[in-house]
Amino acid sequence: MRVLLLAATILATPALAQSERAPIGTGVSASDRANSAERPIRFATAAPTDGVLVIPMAGATDLSHVPAALRAAVTDAVATAGFKAAPDKTLSLYGVGGYHRIVLIGVPAGQLDAAALADFGGRAAQETRDNRQPVAILAGTLTSTATDPAAYVALGASLGQYRFDKLKSGVTAPAAQPLTVVAPTGEATYTRELAGVADGARMARDLITLPSNAKTPDSFVAAVRAQFAGVPNVRITVLDEAEMRKRNMGSILSVSAGSRHPARMLIVEYSGAGNAAPLALVGKGITFDSGGISLKPGAGMGDMKGDMAGAAAVMGGVYAAAKRGAKANVIGIAALAENMPGGNASRPGDVVRTMNGQTIEIISTDAEGRMVLADANQYAIDRYKPAALVNIATLTGAVITALGDDYAGLFARDEALAARVQSAATSAGEPVWRLPLHPSYAKDMESPIADIANGTTKSGPGAGRGAHFIGFLTPQPTPWAHIDMAGVDGADESLPTIPKGARGYGVRLFDALVREFEK
């Protein structure tokens, strides 16, 4: 029986015996086997004379990227097909110029930014993924606002060819023939600066896609440890529930109370700038969200295996920074818990105390993401004194109503940090839209018996109220921003750099944000 003791430092959340927390049989494991091999990324200064050739076109009359020997055939084919070469549109030619296949892909006119370059590379990878021949992408004549544009084409190609098939039996994957980016430069930049971004996004997508019987807080930790193994200047710390009790983290512990799988707080520290104050990235890591006692409807509940996408984005972003040796200090925190309606689960009406001593009245146990972030933010501020703190979470359905799947919602109480996040999001091609933190949200979230409620029964701006809750429990004067990514965590259809499924949204944004803090 859970007893509410307001006099206690943390409102009581009794520990279950270790035997009661033993995981049930799963049948699959996060480490069963790897996904099938993708095409290795290569670079070359000259195009091959066979295989599959990918050519960019900025409009139907643009032949500037087409080799002279192919121009006549390409011109005739474009005219016959009525191909407009609009951005991201494709046309395939077969048996031309000795190539098995030529793929024309529309790109924007003029100078391409980094996101547009990556989109071109991603679409090239997706269009050719079922071909068993080597693939070459002509990128040497593209002009860009980015240095070494071919490197971003390679990044997009790596992201676009991602697949998750490790749990399928008898998979016959295309032969992993190389994908070669043809350009005079770019290889060094890609290898040094961007390959880690692709690998970080791949890790995030794998974690999000895994079913929750193969993805508990402990197995999430194990997967991240394996990814970071051997990466220099990285330190990993894990807080278990006993340690979290000592630190009075009643908010996150209230979320995990009904689960067999205990909560964990995973901290990855990357040190690349001496004693400089770090950038703290803190992600919601609910490895499965049933809603707890406030049970979600059954339809679509299986999608809640991805309610840890924010934590995955944080880990992928820190990995990208560490792999390129960023000249910054970065702290990544994943607040990990499983939200289940067990016999020890928190109830609506319960009151719990956070690490910073404030109390929360639980209106809904399905408003759990903000609960785990509250303690994680306080830990980050107490332990690391960060220069800025950014949260990311699949927090509310309300942000989907507001912004659909085109933008994540951005909330911030610091204008300089908001500008940096917006700049990073734009350059990364992972857009955000600024939403307000209106003073009325404080009134909406009042509790008659606690310092704040974790929700309200009133209709209204759910995304803003959730952001207000997190900000209320995140001490001033630390610059703080919150990204609600609930609408952009998955793709219902393939996008250039994102095959259908988990996007790994946030990894590229955080990589770009760390670069902002290096300036």
Short mmCIF file of C-alpha atoms in Angstrom, two decimals:
data_model
loop_
_atom_site.label_atom_id
_atom_site.label_comp_id
_atom_site.label_asym_id
_atom_site.label_seq_id
_atom_site.Cartn_x
_atom_site.Cartn_y
_atom_site.Cartn_z
CA MET A 1 0.00 0.00 0.00
CA ARG A 2 1.35 3.39 -0.96
CA VAL A 3 1.02 5.89 1.85
CA LEU A 4 1.09 9.63 1.19
CA LEU A 5 3.36 11.34 3.71
CA LEU A 6 3.53 15.03 2.94
CA ALA A 7 6.09 15.43 5.69
CA ALA A 8 8.47 13.10 3.91
CA THR A 9 11.16 14.45 1.62
CA ILE A 10 9.67 12.31 -1.14
CA LEU A 11 6.11 11.10 -0.98
CA ALA A 12 6.42 7.40 -0.40
CA THR A 13 7.16 5.17 -3.40
CA PRO A 14 8.16 1.84 -1.84
CA ALA A 15 10.76 -0.24 -3.59
CA LEU A 16 9.64 -3.53 -5.01
CA ALA A 17 11.79 -6.51 -4.19
CA GLN A 18 14.32 -7.31 -6.88
CA SER A 19 12.60 -10.63 -7.63
CA GLU A 20 9.36 -8.75 -8.29
CA ARG A 21 11.17 -6.55 -10.76
CA ALA A 22 12.67 -9.44 -12.75
CA PRO A 23 11.85 -9.02 -16.46
CA ILE A 24 9.43 -11.46 -18.01
CA GLY A 25 10.43 -13.64 -20.96
CA THR A 26 10.53 -11.59 -24.14
CA GLY A 27 11.28 -13.86 -27.07
CA VAL A 28 13.35 -11.14 -28.78
CA SER A 29 16.29 -9.06 -27.72
CA ALA A 30 17.72 -5.72 -28.73
CA SER A 31 20.95 -7.56 -29.57
CA ASP A 32 19.44 -10.49 -31.52
CA ARG A 33 21.26 -9.51 -34.70
CA ALA A 34 22.01 -6.46 -36.79
CA ASN A 35 19.87 -4.99 -39.53
CA SER A 36 20.83 -6.13 -43.01
CA ALA A 37 23.86 -4.39 -44.49
CA GLU A 38 23.43 -0.99 -46.09
CA ARG A 39 25.48 0.27 -49.01
CA PRO A 40 28.89 1.54 -47.87
CA ILE A 41 29.39 5.22 -48.68
CA ARG A 42 32.34 5.93 -50.97
CA PHE A 43 33.74 8.97 -52.77
CA ALA A 44 35.34 9.27 -56.20
CA THR A 45 36.48 12.10 -58.45
CA ALA A 46 35.25 10.50 -61.70
CA ALA A 47 31.97 8.81 -62.58
CA PRO A 48 31.91 5.09 -63.39
CA THR A 49 30.83 3.92 -66.83
CA ASP A 50 28.30 1.33 -65.72
CA GLY A 51 25.94 0.46 -62.87
CA VAL A 52 23.37 3.01 -61.71
CA LEU A 53 24.01 6.71 -62.21
CA VAL A 54 22.06 9.43 -60.34
CA ILE A 55 21.99 12.93 -61.83
CA PRO A 56 20.50 16.11 -60.25
CA MET A 57 18.37 18.43 -62.39
CA ALA A 58 17.07 21.88 -61.45
CA GLY A 59 14.20 22.05 -63.91
CA ALA A 60 13.50 20.29 -67.20
CA THR A 61 15.98 22.36 -69.21
CA ASP A 62 18.88 22.12 -66.76
CA LEU A 63 21.60 19.93 -68.24
CA SER A 64 24.46 21.44 -66.24
CA HIS A 65 24.98 18.28 -64.21
CA VAL A 66 24.52 15.82 -67.11
CA PRO A 67 27.72 14.40 -68.66
CA ALA A 68 28.13 15.56 -72.25
CA ALA A 69 27.92 12.03 -73.65
CA LEU A 70 24.46 11.59 -72.14
CA ARG A 71 22.90 14.98 -72.87
CA ALA A 72 21.17 14.11 -76.11
CA ALA A 73 19.58 10.98 -74.68
CA VAL A 74 18.56 12.74 -71.48
CA THR A 75 17.07 15.67 -73.40
CA ASP A 76 14.94 13.33 -75.53
CA ALA A 77 13.80 11.29 -72.51
CA VAL A 78 12.83 14.36 -70.50
CA ALA A 79 10.83 15.77 -73.41
CA THR A 80 9.10 12.45 -74.12
CA ALA A 81 8.15 11.92 -70.46
CA GLY A 82 7.19 15.55 -69.86
CA PHE A 83 9.48 15.49 -66.83
CA LYS A 84 9.50 18.85 -65.06
CA ALA A 85 12.37 17.98 -62.70
CA ALA A 86 10.60 19.58 -59.74
CA PRO A 87 12.38 19.10 -56.42
CA ASP A 88 12.32 15.47 -55.27
CA LYS A 89 10.64 14.20 -58.46
CA THR A 90 12.40 11.40 -60.33
CA LEU A 91 12.65 9.91 -63.81
CA SER A 92 14.45 6.64 -64.62
CA LEU A 93 16.08 5.77 -67.93
CA TYR A 94 17.20 2.25 -68.78
CA GLY A 95 19.87 1.02 -71.19
CA VAL A 96 21.28 4.48 -71.90
CA GLY A 97 25.01 5.11 -72.32
CA GLY A 98 26.03 1.68 -71.06
CA TYR A 99 24.39 2.21 -67.63
CA HIS A 100 21.96 -0.27 -66.17
CA ARG A 101 19.84 2.68 -65.04
CA ILE A 102 20.06 6.45 -64.98
CA VAL A 103 17.98 8.27 -62.36
CA LEU A 104 17.21 11.96 -62.78
CA ILE A 105 16.21 13.69 -59.53
CA GLY A 106 14.81 17.20 -59.33
CA VAL A 107 16.58 19.66 -57.01
CA PRO A 108 15.89 23.33 -56.21
CA ALA A 109 17.42 25.91 -58.54
CA GLY A 110 20.39 27.96 -57.40
CA GLN A 111 22.51 27.33 -54.34
CA LEU A 112 21.34 24.41 -52.20
CA ASP A 113 21.53 24.56 -48.44
CA ALA A 114 22.71 21.61 -46.38
CA ALA A 115 19.19 20.24 -45.89
CA ALA A 116 18.42 20.32 -49.62
CA LEU A 117 21.70 18.55 -50.40
CA ALA A 118 20.88 15.84 -47.88
CA ASP A 119 17.39 15.48 -49.38
CA PHE A 120 18.93 14.90 -52.81
CA GLY A 121 21.28 12.25 -51.45
CA GLY A 122 18.51 10.60 -49.46
CA ARG A 123 16.15 10.38 -52.42
CA ALA A 124 18.98 8.94 -54.53
CA ALA A 125 19.55 6.21 -51.95
CA GLN A 126 15.86 5.38 -51.68
CA GLU A 127 15.28 5.29 -55.43
CA THR A 128 18.15 2.85 -55.94
CA ARG A 129 17.87 0.68 -52.82
CA ASP A 130 16.52 -2.36 -54.70
CA ASN A 131 19.14 -2.25 -57.44
CA ARG A 132 21.88 -4.82 -57.06
CA GLN A 133 24.41 -2.78 -59.03
CA PRO A 134 26.80 -0.16 -57.62
CA VAL A 135 25.30 3.33 -57.46
CA ALA A 136 27.07 6.60 -58.27
CA ILE A 137 25.63 10.03 -57.43
CA LEU A 138 26.91 13.02 -59.40
CA ALA A 139 27.43 15.81 -56.87
CA GLY A 140 30.54 17.64 -58.06
CA THR A 141 28.74 20.42 -59.92
CA LEU A 142 26.19 21.27 -57.21
CA THR A 143 26.56 24.76 -55.76
CA SER A 144 25.74 25.34 -52.14
CA THR A 145 25.79 27.67 -49.18
CA ALA A 146 27.48 24.81 -47.30
CA THR A 147 31.17 23.98 -47.45
CA ASP A 148 31.84 20.68 -49.25
CA PRO A 149 28.31 20.08 -50.57
CA ALA A 150 29.10 16.48 -51.53
CA ALA A 151 29.55 15.65 -47.83
CA TYR A 152 25.91 16.56 -47.18
CA VAL A 153 24.78 14.52 -50.17
CA ALA A 154 26.58 11.57 -48.56
CA LEU A 155 24.90 12.29 -45.22
CA GLY A 156 21.50 12.23 -46.89
CA ALA A 157 22.33 9.00 -48.72
CA SER A 158 23.32 7.34 -45.47
CA LEU A 159 20.13 8.50 -43.74
CA GLY A 160 17.90 7.63 -46.68
CA GLN A 161 18.97 4.02 -47.02
CA TYR A 162 18.20 3.12 -43.39
CA ARG A 163 16.10 0.01 -42.80
CA PHE A 164 15.00 -1.97 -39.77
CA ASP A 165 14.68 -5.67 -40.56
CA LYS A 166 16.61 -7.29 -37.71
CA LEU A 167 13.51 -8.99 -36.29
CA LYS A 168 12.32 -10.49 -39.59
CA SER A 169 13.18 -14.04 -40.57
CA GLY A 170 14.51 -14.94 -43.99
CA VAL A 171 15.20 -11.38 -45.10
CA THR A 172 16.72 -11.10 -48.56
CA ALA A 173 18.33 -7.68 -48.61
CA PRO A 174 19.74 -6.08 -51.75
CA ALA A 175 23.43 -6.73 -52.27
CA ALA A 176 25.42 -4.12 -50.38
CA GLN A 177 27.19 -2.71 -53.43
CA PRO A 178 28.80 0.67 -52.72
CA LEU A 179 27.10 4.03 -53.09
CA THR A 180 29.68 6.43 -54.48
CA VAL A 181 29.41 10.22 -54.31
CA VAL A 182 31.22 11.66 -57.31
CA ALA A 183 32.83 15.01 -56.46
CA PRO A 184 36.32 16.52 -56.21
CA THR A 185 36.01 17.04 -52.43
CA GLY A 186 33.79 16.04 -49.57
CA GLU A 187 35.13 12.76 -48.24
CA ALA A 188 37.17 14.27 -45.41
CA THR A 189 34.31 16.49 -44.26
CA TYR A 190 31.83 13.63 -44.34
CA THR A 191 34.11 11.26 -42.45
CA ARG A 192 35.14 13.81 -39.83
CA GLU A 193 31.97 15.87 -39.39
CA LEU A 194 28.89 13.99 -40.59
CA ALA A 195 29.27 10.22 -40.48
CA GLY A 196 28.66 10.35 -36.72
CA VAL A 197 25.42 12.25 -37.31
CA ALA A 198 24.18 9.46 -39.58
CA ASP A 199 25.18 6.82 -37.04
CA GLY A 200 23.53 8.77 -34.23
CA ALA A 201 20.29 8.97 -36.19
CA ARG A 202 20.53 5.27 -36.99
CA MET A 203 20.90 4.45 -33.29
CA ALA A 204 17.89 6.63 -32.46
CA ARG A 205 15.75 5.01 -35.15
CA ASP A 206 16.72 1.53 -34.00
CA LEU A 207 15.81 2.34 -30.40
CA ILE A 208 12.47 3.90 -31.33
CA THR A 209 11.50 1.03 -33.61
CA LEU A 210 12.34 -1.77 -31.18
CA PRO A 211 9.28 -3.33 -29.53
CA SER A 212 8.97 -2.63 -25.85
CA ASN A 213 9.51 -6.24 -24.83
CA ALA A 214 13.04 -5.76 -26.17
CA LYS A 215 13.36 -2.19 -24.90
CA THR A 216 13.29 -1.59 -21.17
CA PRO A 217 15.12 1.17 -19.31
CA ASP A 218 17.99 -1.26 -18.67
CA SER A 219 18.25 -2.43 -22.27
CA PHE A 220 18.12 1.18 -23.48
CA VAL A 221 21.11 1.87 -21.25
CA ALA A 222 22.93 -1.21 -22.58
CA ALA A 223 22.34 -0.18 -26.21
CA VAL A 224 23.69 3.32 -25.58
CA ARG A 225 26.75 1.95 -23.75
CA ALA A 226 27.48 -0.30 -26.72
CA GLN A 227 27.15 2.60 -29.17
CA PHE A 228 29.55 4.81 -27.22
CA ALA A 229 32.12 2.09 -26.54
CA GLY A 230 35.57 3.41 -27.43
CA VAL A 231 34.45 6.97 -28.16
CA PRO A 232 36.94 9.31 -26.45
CA ASN A 233 36.14 11.98 -23.87
CA VAL A 234 32.85 10.34 -22.87
CA ARG A 235 31.72 9.36 -19.38
CA ILE A 236 28.52 7.40 -18.74
CA THR A 237 26.69 7.36 -15.41
CA VAL A 238 23.47 5.50 -14.58
CA LEU A 239 21.27 6.25 -11.58
CA ASP A 240 19.18 3.30 -10.40
CA GLU A 241 16.02 3.62 -8.33
CA ALA A 242 17.86 3.34 -5.01
CA GLU A 243 20.09 6.26 -6.01
CA MET A 244 17.11 8.23 -7.26
CA ARG A 245 15.37 7.71 -3.90
CA LYS A 246 18.42 9.06 -2.11
CA ARG A 247 18.15 12.14 -4.31
CA ASN A 248 14.40 12.46 -3.61
CA MET A 249 13.35 12.02 -7.24
CA GLY A 250 9.73 11.24 -6.44
CA SER A 251 8.43 12.46 -9.78
CA ILE A 252 10.20 9.95 -12.04
CA LEU A 253 9.77 7.17 -9.47
CA SER A 254 6.01 7.73 -9.43
CA VAL A 255 5.93 6.93 -13.16
CA SER A 256 7.80 3.63 -12.91
CA ALA A 257 5.99 2.41 -9.78
CA GLY A 258 3.56 0.16 -11.66
CA SER A 259 6.15 -1.54 -13.87
CA ARG A 260 8.28 -4.64 -13.43
CA HIS A 261 11.09 -2.71 -15.09
CA PRO A 262 12.69 -0.11 -12.79
CA ALA A 263 13.41 3.43 -13.87
CA ARG A 264 16.89 4.57 -14.83
CA MET A 265 18.47 7.95 -15.38
CA LEU A 266 21.19 7.70 -18.00
CA ILE A 267 23.77 10.50 -18.14
CA VAL A 268 26.31 10.76 -20.96
CA GLU A 269 28.93 13.48 -20.52
CA TYR A 270 31.03 14.56 -23.47
CA SER A 271 33.97 16.83 -22.64
CA GLY A 272 35.46 18.81 -25.51
CA ALA A 273 35.92 22.34 -24.13
CA GLY A 274 37.78 22.24 -20.85
CA ASN A 275 35.93 23.92 -18.00
CA ALA A 276 33.29 25.64 -20.11
CA ALA A 277 29.71 25.34 -18.85
CA PRO A 278 27.99 22.55 -20.79
CA LEU A 279 24.91 22.44 -22.95
CA ALA A 280 22.44 20.06 -21.27
CA LEU A 281 20.08 18.01 -23.47
CA VAL A 282 17.37 16.15 -21.54
CA GLY A 283 14.98 13.70 -23.20
CA LYS A 284 11.81 11.89 -22.21
CA GLY A 285 12.47 8.15 -22.23
CA ILE A 286 9.19 6.31 -21.62
CA THR A 287 10.02 2.88 -23.03
CA PHE A 288 6.32 2.04 -23.12
CA ASP A 289 3.39 4.26 -22.20
CA SER A 290 0.15 2.49 -21.40
CA GLY A 291 -1.11 5.64 -19.72
CA GLY A 292 -0.88 3.91 -16.35
CA ILE A 293 -4.10 3.94 -14.31
CA SER A 294 -5.35 6.64 -16.72
CA LEU A 295 -5.25 3.92 -19.38
CA LYS A 296 -4.98 4.91 -23.03
CA PRO A 297 -7.48 3.58 -25.58
CA GLY A 298 -6.37 0.29 -27.10
CA ALA A 299 -6.34 1.53 -30.69
CA GLY A 300 -2.85 2.72 -31.54
CA MET A 301 -1.40 1.93 -28.11
CA GLY A 302 1.33 -0.12 -29.74
CA ASP A 303 2.79 3.11 -31.11
CA MET A 304 3.65 4.03 -27.54
CA LYS A 305 6.78 1.88 -27.83
CA GLY A 306 8.22 5.06 -29.36
CA ASP A 307 7.49 7.33 -26.40
CA MET A 308 11.23 7.41 -25.70
CA ALA A 309 12.03 9.18 -28.98
CA GLY A 310 13.18 12.29 -27.11
CA ALA A 311 15.72 10.32 -25.10
CA ALA A 312 16.90 8.61 -28.29
CA ALA A 313 17.37 12.00 -29.97
CA VAL A 314 19.46 13.24 -27.05
CA MET A 315 21.72 10.18 -27.13
CA GLY A 316 22.12 10.42 -30.90
CA GLY A 317 22.93 14.13 -30.69
CA VAL A 318 25.60 13.63 -28.03
CA TYR A 319 27.05 10.75 -30.04
CA ALA A 320 27.33 12.95 -33.14
CA ALA A 321 29.13 15.64 -31.13
CA ALA A 322 31.51 13.16 -29.55
CA LYS A 323 32.37 11.39 -32.81
CA ARG A 324 33.45 14.61 -34.51
CA GLY A 325 35.29 15.89 -31.44
CA ALA A 326 33.11 18.95 -30.96
CA LYS A 327 34.75 21.89 -29.16
CA ALA A 328 31.97 22.00 -26.60
CA ASN A 329 30.88 20.26 -23.41
CA VAL A 330 27.59 18.41 -23.76
CA ILE A 331 25.51 16.56 -21.19
CA GLY A 332 22.87 14.14 -22.45
CA ILE A 333 20.29 12.82 -19.99
CA ALA A 334 17.69 10.16 -20.75
CA ALA A 335 14.93 9.97 -18.13
CA LEU A 336 13.89 6.34 -18.57
CA ALA A 337 10.77 4.65 -17.18
CA GLU A 338 7.94 2.36 -18.23
CA ASN A 339 4.42 3.61 -17.45
CA MET A 340 2.22 0.64 -16.54
CA PRO A 341 -1.01 0.13 -14.51
CA GLY A 342 0.40 -2.37 -12.00
CA GLY A 343 -0.74 -2.87 -8.43
CA ASN A 344 1.84 -0.38 -7.17
CA ALA A 345 1.06 2.21 -9.84
CA SER A 346 0.46 5.88 -9.09
CA ARG A 347 -3.17 6.95 -9.09
CA PRO A 348 -4.95 10.13 -10.17
CA GLY A 349 -5.18 12.24 -7.04
CA ASP A 350 -1.82 11.12 -5.63
CA VAL A 351 0.72 13.77 -4.65
CA VAL A 352 4.46 13.29 -5.11
CA ARG A 353 7.47 15.43 -4.30
CA THR A 354 10.15 16.30 -6.84
CA MET A 355 13.90 16.48 -6.38
CA ASN A 356 13.68 20.24 -5.87
CA GLY A 357 11.18 19.79 -3.01
CA GLN A 358 8.04 20.92 -4.76
CA THR A 359 4.87 18.84 -4.82
CA ILE A 360 2.81 17.64 -7.79
CA GLU A 361 -0.81 16.55 -7.75
CA ILE A 362 -1.26 13.82 -10.34
CA ILE A 363 -4.41 14.61 -12.32
CA SER A 364 -3.60 12.03 -15.00
CA THR A 365 -1.02 9.27 -14.90
CA ASP A 366 -0.93 9.61 -18.68
CA ALA A 367 0.81 12.99 -18.27
CA GLU A 368 3.97 11.13 -17.30
CA GLY A 369 6.58 12.58 -19.65
CA ARG A 370 6.63 15.93 -17.89
CA MET A 371 7.01 14.06 -14.59
CA VAL A 372 10.25 12.31 -15.56
CA LEU A 373 11.67 15.49 -17.09
CA ALA A 374 11.09 17.50 -13.91
CA ASP A 375 13.56 15.44 -11.86
CA ALA A 376 16.00 15.09 -14.75
CA ASN A 377 16.13 18.86 -15.25
CA GLN A 378 16.75 19.50 -11.57
CA TYR A 379 19.54 16.91 -11.56
CA ALA A 380 21.15 18.50 -14.62
CA ILE A 381 21.08 21.97 -13.05
CA ASP A 382 22.32 20.85 -9.63
CA ARG A 383 25.07 18.61 -10.96
CA TYR A 384 26.35 20.45 -14.03
CA LYS A 385 25.33 24.13 -13.83
CA PRO A 386 24.68 24.16 -17.59
CA ALA A 387 24.95 27.20 -19.84
CA ALA A 388 21.56 26.18 -21.25
CA LEU A 389 19.13 23.28 -20.95
CA VAL A 390 16.93 21.94 -23.75
CA ASN A 391 14.22 19.33 -23.27
CA ILE A 392 12.83 17.18 -26.05
CA ALA A 393 9.83 14.90 -25.69
CA THR A 394 6.91 13.26 -27.43
CA LEU A 395 4.90 15.16 -24.85
CA THR A 396 1.38 15.97 -26.06
CA GLY A 397 -1.16 15.07 -28.69
CA ALA A 398 -2.16 18.72 -28.58
CA VAL A 399 0.97 19.79 -30.45
CA ILE A 400 -0.07 17.51 -33.32
CA THR A 401 -3.43 19.31 -33.48
CA ALA A 402 -1.57 22.63 -33.60
CA LEU A 403 1.29 21.82 -35.98
CA GLY A 404 0.60 18.45 -37.61
CA ASP A 405 3.65 16.47 -38.69
CA ASP A 406 5.45 19.40 -40.27
CA TYR A 407 6.93 21.06 -37.18
CA ALA A 408 7.89 20.31 -33.62
CA GLY A 409 6.64 22.84 -31.10
CA LEU A 410 9.26 25.07 -29.47
CA PHE A 411 8.72 26.75 -26.12
CA ALA A 412 11.38 28.90 -24.48
CA ARG A 413 11.76 31.46 -21.73
CA ASP A 414 15.14 32.66 -23.04
CA GLU A 415 15.13 34.52 -26.36
CA ALA A 416 18.79 33.92 -27.17
CA LEU A 417 18.41 30.17 -26.65
CA ALA A 418 15.19 30.12 -28.68
CA ALA A 419 17.01 31.82 -31.57
CA ARG A 420 19.82 29.27 -31.41
CA VAL A 421 17.38 26.34 -31.44
CA GLN A 422 15.46 27.83 -34.36
CA SER A 423 18.67 28.41 -36.31
CA ALA A 424 19.85 24.87 -35.65
CA ALA A 425 16.48 23.39 -36.61
CA THR A 426 16.45 25.26 -39.92
CA SER A 427 19.99 24.30 -40.89
CA ALA A 428 19.36 20.67 -39.94
CA GLY A 429 16.12 20.37 -41.88
CA GLU A 430 14.24 19.45 -38.69
CA PRO A 431 11.93 22.47 -38.34
CA VAL A 432 10.38 23.87 -35.17
CA TRP A 433 7.62 26.44 -34.70
CA ARG A 434 7.67 28.77 -31.73
CA LEU A 435 4.61 28.52 -29.46
CA PRO A 436 3.75 30.74 -26.50
CA LEU A 437 4.19 30.27 -22.77
CA HIS A 438 1.21 32.38 -21.74
CA PRO A 439 0.89 33.50 -18.09
CA SER A 440 -2.63 32.03 -18.00
CA TYR A 441 -1.17 28.52 -18.10
CA ALA A 442 -0.03 28.94 -14.50
CA LYS A 443 -3.64 29.46 -13.42
CA ASP A 444 -4.75 26.43 -15.44
CA MET A 445 -2.22 24.18 -13.66
CA GLU A 446 -2.95 25.24 -10.09
CA SER A 447 -3.65 22.55 -7.50
CA PRO A 448 -5.61 23.10 -4.27
CA ILE A 449 -3.34 20.72 -2.36
CA ALA A 450 0.07 20.80 -4.10
CA ASP A 451 2.45 23.27 -5.70
CA ILE A 452 1.27 22.37 -9.20
CA ALA A 453 -0.96 19.85 -10.96
CA ASN A 454 0.37 17.72 -13.78
CA GLY A 455 -2.74 18.40 -15.86
CA THR A 456 -6.23 19.79 -15.92
CA THR A 457 -9.68 18.60 -16.90
CA LYS A 458 -10.28 21.86 -18.79
CA SER A 459 -10.00 21.96 -22.56
CA GLY A 460 -7.38 24.25 -23.97
CA PRO A 461 -3.73 24.52 -24.98
CA GLY A 462 -2.40 21.16 -23.84
CA ALA A 463 1.05 21.57 -25.36
CA GLY A 464 1.54 24.97 -23.72
CA ARG A 465 0.32 23.72 -20.36
CA GLY A 466 2.71 20.78 -20.52
CA ALA A 467 5.57 23.13 -21.34
CA HIS A 468 4.58 25.43 -18.47
CA PHE A 469 4.67 22.48 -16.06
CA ILE A 470 8.23 21.58 -17.06
CA GLY A 471 9.35 25.21 -16.92
CA PHE A 472 7.74 25.70 -13.50
CA LEU A 473 9.89 22.86 -12.14
CA THR A 474 13.07 23.97 -13.95
CA PRO A 475 14.79 26.56 -11.75
CA GLN A 476 15.65 30.03 -12.97
CA PRO A 477 17.93 31.54 -14.15
CA THR A 478 19.09 28.62 -16.30
CA PRO A 479 18.21 29.35 -19.96
CA TRP A 480 15.62 26.70 -20.82
CA ALA A 481 13.77 25.55 -23.93
CA HIS A 482 11.42 22.66 -24.60
CA ILE A 483 10.76 20.87 -27.90
CA ASP A 484 7.48 18.95 -28.15
CA MET A 485 8.17 16.49 -30.97
CA ALA A 486 5.02 14.36 -30.70
CA GLY A 487 3.99 15.12 -34.28
CA VAL A 488 7.34 14.53 -35.96
CA ASP A 489 8.67 11.35 -34.35
CA GLY A 490 7.55 9.11 -37.20
CA ALA A 491 6.89 9.28 -40.94
CA ASP A 492 3.76 7.65 -42.40
CA GLU A 493 5.38 7.70 -45.84
CA SER A 494 8.96 7.92 -46.97
CA LEU A 495 10.64 11.31 -46.97
CA PRO A 496 13.96 11.86 -48.75
CA THR A 497 16.19 11.21 -45.74
CA ILE A 498 13.60 9.26 -43.74
CA PRO A 499 12.24 5.91 -44.86
CA LYS A 500 8.75 5.19 -43.54
CA GLY A 501 8.87 4.69 -39.77
CA ALA A 502 10.92 6.30 -37.02
CA ARG A 503 12.50 9.59 -38.05
CA GLY A 504 15.15 9.91 -35.40
CA TYR A 505 14.05 13.53 -35.26
CA GLY A 506 16.26 15.72 -33.12
CA VAL A 507 19.65 14.12 -33.76
CA ARG A 508 20.51 16.46 -36.62
CA LEU A 509 18.94 19.40 -34.76
CA PHE A 510 21.07 18.75 -31.68
CA ASP A 511 24.20 18.28 -33.78
CA ALA A 512 23.55 21.71 -35.30
CA LEU A 513 22.75 23.20 -31.87
CA VAL A 514 26.04 21.97 -30.43
CA ARG A 515 27.76 23.70 -33.36
CA GLU A 516 25.94 26.90 -32.36
CA PHE A 517 27.50 26.58 -28.91
CA GLU A 518 30.96 26.10 -30.44
CA LYS A 519 30.81 29.55 -32.08
#
